[in-house]
Amino acid sequence: MIPLLARRYIYRYLLLAFVLPIVARLSLTAGMRIERRKGRRTVVSRVLTGLGRFSRKRVEKAARKGAVDDKAVARARN
């Protein structure tokens, strides 16, 4: 049972640590390039930049949560 739980958390960590930042960067870049090429904001560029900003916020929130949890664990050990 423990290996199954550990695998789930490892996959979630890998998703948040590697895949989501890449998706955020790519969608922000694509949205900004579309805006620059068209000279104005379009529906597609707004969706892509919104997705990129949302993904970036989720990554930062997960990083802060992990840092807080690590500090709590360190305090509990002392």
JSON list of C-alpha atoms in Angstrom, two decimals:
[
{"chain": "A", "resi": 1, "resn": "MET", "atom": "CA", "xyz": [0.00, 0.00, 0.00]},
{"chain": "A", "resi": 2, "resn": "ILE", "atom": "CA", "xyz": [2.81, 2.42, 0.86]},
{"chain": "A", "resi": 3, "resn": "PRO", "atom": "CA", "xyz": [4.52, 2.11, -2.55]},
{"chain": "A", "resi": 4, "resn": "LEU", "atom": "CA", "xyz": [1.22, 2.93, -4.27]},
{"chain": "A", "resi": 5, "resn": "LEU", "atom": "CA", "xyz": [0.81, 6.09, -2.20]},
{"chain": "A", "resi": 6, "resn": "ALA", "atom": "CA", "xyz": [4.41, 7.07, -2.71]},
{"chain": "A", "resi": 7, "resn": "ARG", "atom": "CA", "xyz": [4.11, 6.65, -6.47]},
{"chain": "A", "resi": 8, "resn": "ARG", "atom": "CA", "xyz": [1.09, 8.96, -6.57]},
{"chain": "A", "resi": 9, "resn": "TYR", "atom": "CA", "xyz": [2.94, 11.69, -4.68]},
{"chain": "A", "resi": 10, "resn": "ILE", "atom": "CA", "xyz": [6.04, 11.27, -6.83]},
{"chain": "A", "resi": 11, "resn": "TYR", "atom": "CA", "xyz": [3.98, 11.72, -10.00]},
{"chain": "A", "resi": 12, "resn": "ARG", "atom": "CA", "xyz": [2.30, 14.80, -8.55]},
{"chain": "A", "resi": 13, "resn": "TYR", "atom": "CA", "xyz": [5.68, 16.25, -7.59]},
{"chain": "A", "resi": 14, "resn": "LEU", "atom": "CA", "xyz": [7.10, 15.59, -11.05]},
{"chain": "A", "resi": 15, "resn": "LEU", "atom": "CA", "xyz": [4.09, 17.24, -12.63]},
{"chain": "A", "resi": 16, "resn": "LEU", "atom": "CA", "xyz": [4.39, 20.35, -10.48]},
{"chain": "A", "resi": 17, "resn": "ALA", "atom": "CA", "xyz": [8.17, 20.52, -10.62]},
{"chain": "A", "resi": 18, "resn": "PHE", "atom": "CA", "xyz": [8.79, 19.92, -14.32]},
{"chain": "A", "resi": 19, "resn": "VAL", "atom": "CA", "xyz": [5.73, 19.84, -16.56]},
{"chain": "A", "resi": 20, "resn": "LEU", "atom": "CA", "xyz": [3.70, 22.76, -15.22]},
{"chain": "A", "resi": 21, "resn": "PRO", "atom": "CA", "xyz": [6.54, 25.32, -15.38]},
{"chain": "A", "resi": 22, "resn": "ILE", "atom": "CA", "xyz": [7.26, 24.30, -18.96]},
{"chain": "A", "resi": 23, "resn": "VAL", "atom": "CA", "xyz": [3.58, 24.65, -19.91]},
{"chain": "A", "resi": 24, "resn": "ALA", "atom": "CA", "xyz": [3.45, 28.06, -18.22]},
{"chain": "A", "resi": 25, "resn": "ARG", "atom": "CA", "xyz": [6.54, 29.30, -20.05]},
{"chain": "A", "resi": 26, "resn": "LEU", "atom": "CA", "xyz": [5.41, 28.01, -23.44]},
{"chain": "A", "resi": 27, "resn": "SER", "atom": "CA", "xyz": [1.89, 29.39, -23.21]},
{"chain": "A", "resi": 28, "resn": "LEU", "atom": "CA", "xyz": [3.06, 32.81, -22.00]},
{"chain": "A", "resi": 29, "resn": "THR", "atom": "CA", "xyz": [5.63, 32.99, -24.78]},
{"chain": "A", "resi": 30, "resn": "ALA", "atom": "CA", "xyz": [3.14, 31.94, -27.44]},
{"chain": "A", "resi": 31, "resn": "GLY", "atom": "CA", "xyz": [0.53, 34.41, -26.22]},
{"chain": "A", "resi": 32, "resn": "MET", "atom": "CA", "xyz": [2.98, 37.30, -26.17]},
{"chain": "A", "resi": 33, "resn": "ARG", "atom": "CA", "xyz": [4.30, 36.44, -29.64]},
{"chain": "A", "resi": 34, "resn": "ILE", "atom": "CA", "xyz": [0.78, 36.43, -31.04]},
{"chain": "A", "resi": 35, "resn": "GLU", "atom": "CA", "xyz": [0.11, 39.82, -29.45]},
{"chain": "A", "resi": 36, "resn": "ARG", "atom": "CA", "xyz": [3.35, 41.23, -30.83]},
{"chain": "A", "resi": 37, "resn": "ARG", "atom": "CA", "xyz": [2.69, 39.89, -34.34]},
{"chain": "A", "resi": 38, "resn": "LYS", "atom": "CA", "xyz": [-0.94, 41.09, -34.49]},
{"chain": "A", "resi": 39, "resn": "GLY", "atom": "CA", "xyz": [-0.26, 44.38, -32.71]},
{"chain": "A", "resi": 40, "resn": "ARG", "atom": "CA", "xyz": [-3.19, 43.86, -30.35]},
{"chain": "A", "resi": 41, "resn": "ARG", "atom": "CA", "xyz": [-4.64, 41.33, -27.94]},
{"chain": "A", "resi": 42, "resn": "THR", "atom": "CA", "xyz": [-6.69, 38.56, -29.46]},
{"chain": "A", "resi": 43, "resn": "VAL", "atom": "CA", "xyz": [-8.89, 35.90, -27.89]},
{"chain": "A", "resi": 44, "resn": "VAL", "atom": "CA", "xyz": [-6.22, 33.25, -28.40]},
{"chain": "A", "resi": 45, "resn": "SER", "atom": "CA", "xyz": [-3.45, 35.40, -26.94]},
{"chain": "A", "resi": 46, "resn": "ARG", "atom": "CA", "xyz": [-5.60, 36.24, -23.90]},
{"chain": "A", "resi": 47, "resn": "VAL", "atom": "CA", "xyz": [-6.33, 32.55, -23.31]},
{"chain": "A", "resi": 48, "resn": "LEU", "atom": "CA", "xyz": [-2.68, 31.56, -23.66]},
{"chain": "A", "resi": 49, "resn": "THR", "atom": "CA", "xyz": [-1.36, 34.32, -21.39]},
{"chain": "A", "resi": 50, "resn": "GLY", "atom": "CA", "xyz": [-4.11, 33.60, -18.86]},
{"chain": "A", "resi": 51, "resn": "LEU", "atom": "CA", "xyz": [-3.20, 29.91, -18.86]},
{"chain": "A", "resi": 52, "resn": "GLY", "atom": "CA", "xyz": [0.46, 30.77, -18.44]},
{"chain": "A", "resi": 53, "resn": "ARG", "atom": "CA", "xyz": [-0.19, 33.14, -15.54]},
{"chain": "A", "resi": 54, "resn": "PHE", "atom": "CA", "xyz": [-2.48, 30.61, -13.85]},
{"chain": "A", "resi": 55, "resn": "SER", "atom": "CA", "xyz": [0.10, 27.84, -14.23]},
{"chain": "A", "resi": 56, "resn": "ARG", "atom": "CA", "xyz": [2.88, 30.08, -12.91]},
{"chain": "A", "resi": 57, "resn": "LYS", "atom": "CA", "xyz": [0.78, 30.98, -9.84]},
{"chain": "A", "resi": 58, "resn": "ARG", "atom": "CA", "xyz": [0.08, 27.31, -9.12]},
{"chain": "A", "resi": 59, "resn": "VAL", "atom": "CA", "xyz": [3.78, 26.46, -9.37]},
{"chain": "A", "resi": 60, "resn": "GLU", "atom": "CA", "xyz": [4.72, 29.30, -7.02]},
{"chain": "A", "resi": 61, "resn": "LYS", "atom": "CA", "xyz": [1.99, 28.33, -4.57]},
{"chain": "A", "resi": 62, "resn": "ALA", "atom": "CA", "xyz": [3.17, 24.71, -4.55]},
{"chain": "A", "resi": 63, "resn": "ALA", "atom": "CA", "xyz": [6.76, 25.84, -4.01]},
{"chain": "A", "resi": 64, "resn": "ARG", "atom": "CA", "xyz": [5.76, 28.04, -1.06]},
{"chain": "A", "resi": 65, "resn": "LYS", "atom": "CA", "xyz": [3.65, 25.26, 0.43]},
{"chain": "A", "resi": 66, "resn": "GLY", "atom": "CA", "xyz": [6.53, 22.81, 0.15]},
{"chain": "A", "resi": 67, "resn": "ALA", "atom": "CA", "xyz": [8.90, 25.27, 1.81]},
{"chain": "A", "resi": 68, "resn": "VAL", "atom": "CA", "xyz": [6.46, 25.86, 4.67]},
{"chain": "A", "resi": 69, "resn": "ASP", "atom": "CA", "xyz": [5.95, 22.12, 5.16]},
{"chain": "A", "resi": 70, "resn": "ASP", "atom": "CA", "xyz": [9.72, 21.55, 5.24]},
{"chain": "A", "resi": 71, "resn": "LYS", "atom": "CA", "xyz": [10.11, 24.20, 7.94]},
{"chain": "A", "resi": 72, "resn": "ALA", "atom": "CA", "xyz": [7.31, 22.65, 9.97]},
{"chain": "A", "resi": 73, "resn": "VAL", "atom": "CA", "xyz": [8.95, 19.24, 9.75]},
{"chain": "A", "resi": 74, "resn": "ALA", "atom": "CA", "xyz": [12.30, 20.69, 10.82]},
{"chain": "A", "resi": 75, "resn": "ARG", "atom": "CA", "xyz": [10.65, 22.40, 13.82]},
{"chain": "A", "resi": 76, "resn": "ALA", "atom": "CA", "xyz": [8.86, 19.20, 14.79]},
{"chain": "A", "resi": 77, "resn": "ARG", "atom": "CA", "xyz": [12.14, 17.27, 14.79]},
{"chain": "A", "resi": 78, "resn": "ASN", "atom": "CA", "xyz": [13.74, 19.74, 17.20]}
]
